[in-house]
């Protein structure tokens, strides 16, 4: 985990709950059950939520109703935060990375990584 210069109280609270659930019994909560199933199951959920978010965004483009894409994006963020906790990171690490990139063009950021394939 890195310095949390850039943080949000709700995300900080969620990180604390997710960290606490790592030690909980698998039957005590959905998150605890994910941790007990392991990283592959968590990654499966992240992928599932990513696909659902993409589909919801396409539907929102046609309908103009953002409610489903917001709902699915919240699921994607949530499961991504579970993944981060599993790997020993949290939302602060992501916010710090976004802050590092702020003001850089996408081309500059890619050049700094030295990977122009993405």
CSV table of C-alpha atoms in Angstrom, one decimal:
chain,number,residue,atom,x,y,z
A,1,UNK,CA,0.0,0.0,0.0
A,2,UNK,CA,1.2,3.5,-0.8
A,3,UNK,CA,0.7,6.8,0.9
A,4,UNK,CA,-3.0,7.8,0.8
A,5,UNK,CA,-2.6,11.5,-0.1
A,6,UNK,CA,-5.6,11.1,-2.3
A,7,UNK,CA,-8.5,9.4,-0.6
A,8,UNK,CA,-12.2,9.3,-0.2
A,9,UNK,CA,-13.9,8.6,3.2
A,10,UNK,CA,-16.4,6.1,1.7
A,11,UNK,CA,-13.7,4.2,-0.1
A,12,UNK,CA,-11.5,4.2,2.9
A,13,UNK,CA,-14.3,2.8,5.0
A,14,UNK,CA,-15.0,0.1,2.4
A,15,UNK,CA,-11.3,-0.8,2.3
A,16,UNK,CA,-11.4,-1.2,6.1
A,17,UNK,CA,-14.4,-3.5,5.9
A,18,UNK,CA,-12.9,-5.5,3.1
A,19,UNK,CA,-9.7,-6.0,5.0
A,20,UNK,CA,-11.6,-7.1,8.1
A,21,UNK,CA,-13.5,-9.7,6.1
A,22,UNK,CA,-10.3,-11.4,5.1
A,23,UNK,CA,-10.2,-12.9,8.5
A,24,UNK,CA,-13.9,-13.7,8.8
A,25,UNK,CA,-15.5,-17.1,8.4
A,26,UNK,CA,-16.5,-17.9,4.9
A,27,UNK,CA,-20.2,-18.3,6.0
A,28,UNK,CA,-20.3,-14.9,7.6
A,29,UNK,CA,-20.4,-12.7,4.5
A,30,UNK,CA,-20.3,-12.7,0.7
A,31,UNK,CA,-16.8,-11.0,0.8
A,32,UNK,CA,-15.4,-13.6,3.2
A,33,UNK,CA,-16.7,-16.4,1.0
A,34,UNK,CA,-14.9,-14.8,-2.0
A,35,UNK,CA,-11.6,-14.5,-0.1
A,36,UNK,CA,-11.9,-18.2,0.9
A,37,UNK,CA,-12.6,-19.2,-2.7
A,38,UNK,CA,-9.3,-17.5,-3.7
A,39,UNK,CA,-8.0,-15.1,-6.3
A,40,UNK,CA,-9.2,-17.0,-9.3
A,41,UNK,CA,-12.9,-16.8,-8.2
A,42,UNK,CA,-12.4,-13.1,-7.4
A,43,UNK,CA,-10.9,-12.5,-10.8
A,44,UNK,CA,-13.8,-14.4,-12.4
A,45,UNK,CA,-16.2,-11.9,-10.6
A,46,UNK,CA,-14.2,-8.9,-11.8
A,47,UNK,CA,-14.4,-10.2,-15.4
A,48,UNK,CA,-18.1,-10.9,-15.1
A,49,UNK,CA,-18.8,-7.5,-13.7
A,50,UNK,CA,-16.7,-5.9,-16.5
A,51,UNK,CA,-18.7,-7.6,-19.2
A,52,UNK,CA,-22.0,-6.6,-17.5
A,53,UNK,CA,-20.7,-3.0,-17.3
A,54,UNK,CA,-19.9,-2.9,-21.0
A,55,UNK,CA,-23.3,-4.3,-21.9
A,56,UNK,CA,-25.1,-1.8,-19.6
A,57,UNK,CA,-23.1,1.1,-21.2
A,58,UNK,CA,-24.1,0.0,-24.6
A,59,UNK,CA,-27.8,-0.2,-23.5
A,60,UNK,CA,-27.4,3.2,-21.8
A,61,UNK,CA,-26.1,4.7,-25.0
A,62,UNK,CA,-29.3,3.6,-26.8
A,63,UNK,CA,-31.8,4.3,-24.0
A,64,UNK,CA,-30.3,7.3,-22.3
A,65,UNK,CA,-31.0,5.7,-18.9
A,66,UNK,CA,-27.8,5.5,-16.9
A,67,UNK,CA,-29.1,3.7,-13.9
A,68,UNK,CA,-28.0,0.2,-14.9
A,69,UNK,CA,-24.6,1.3,-16.0
A,70,UNK,CA,-24.1,3.0,-12.7
A,71,UNK,CA,-25.3,-0.1,-10.8
A,72,UNK,CA,-23.0,-2.4,-12.8
A,73,UNK,CA,-20.0,0.0,-12.5
A,74,UNK,CA,-20.5,0.0,-8.7
A,75,UNK,CA,-20.3,-3.8,-8.8
A,76,UNK,CA,-17.2,-3.7,-10.9
A,77,UNK,CA,-15.5,-1.2,-8.6
A,78,UNK,CA,-16.5,-3.3,-5.6
A,79,UNK,CA,-15.1,-6.5,-6.9
A,80,UNK,CA,-12.0,-4.7,-8.1
A,81,UNK,CA,-11.5,-3.5,-4.5
A,82,UNK,CA,-11.9,-7.1,-3.2
A,83,UNK,CA,-9.2,-8.1,-5.8
A,84,UNK,CA,-6.9,-5.3,-4.7
A,85,UNK,CA,-7.3,-6.3,-1.0
A,86,UNK,CA,-6.5,-9.8,-1.9
A,87,UNK,CA,-3.2,-8.7,-3.5
A,88,UNK,CA,-2.3,-6.3,-0.6
A,89,UNK,CA,-3.4,-3.0,-2.2
A,90,UNK,CA,-6.4,-0.7,-1.8
A,91,UNK,CA,-8.1,2.2,-3.5
A,92,UNK,CA,-5.5,4.7,-2.3
A,93,UNK,CA,-2.9,3.0,-4.5
A,94,UNK,CA,-5.2,3.4,-7.5
A,95,UNK,CA,-5.9,7.1,-6.7
A,96,UNK,CA,-2.2,7.7,-6.3
A,97,UNK,CA,-1.6,6.2,-9.7
A,98,UNK,CA,-4.3,8.3,-11.3
A,99,UNK,CA,-2.9,11.4,-9.6
A,100,UNK,CA,0.6,10.5,-11.0
A,101,UNK,CA,-1.0,10.4,-14.5
A,102,UNK,CA,-3.0,13.6,-14.1
A,103,UNK,CA,-1.8,16.2,-16.6
A,104,UNK,CA,-0.1,13.6,-18.8
A,105,UNK,CA,-1.4,12.9,-22.2
A,106,UNK,CA,-2.2,9.2,-22.8
A,107,UNK,CA,0.7,9.1,-25.3
A,108,UNK,CA,3.1,10.5,-22.7
A,109,UNK,CA,1.9,8.0,-20.0
A,110,UNK,CA,2.3,5.1,-22.4
A,111,UNK,CA,5.8,6.3,-23.4
A,112,UNK,CA,6.8,6.5,-19.7
A,113,UNK,CA,5.8,2.8,-19.3
A,114,UNK,CA,7.8,1.9,-22.3
A,115,UNK,CA,5.0,-0.3,-23.5
A,116,UNK,CA,3.2,0.9,-26.6
A,117,UNK,CA,1.2,-2.3,-27.1
A,118,UNK,CA,-1.8,-1.2,-24.9
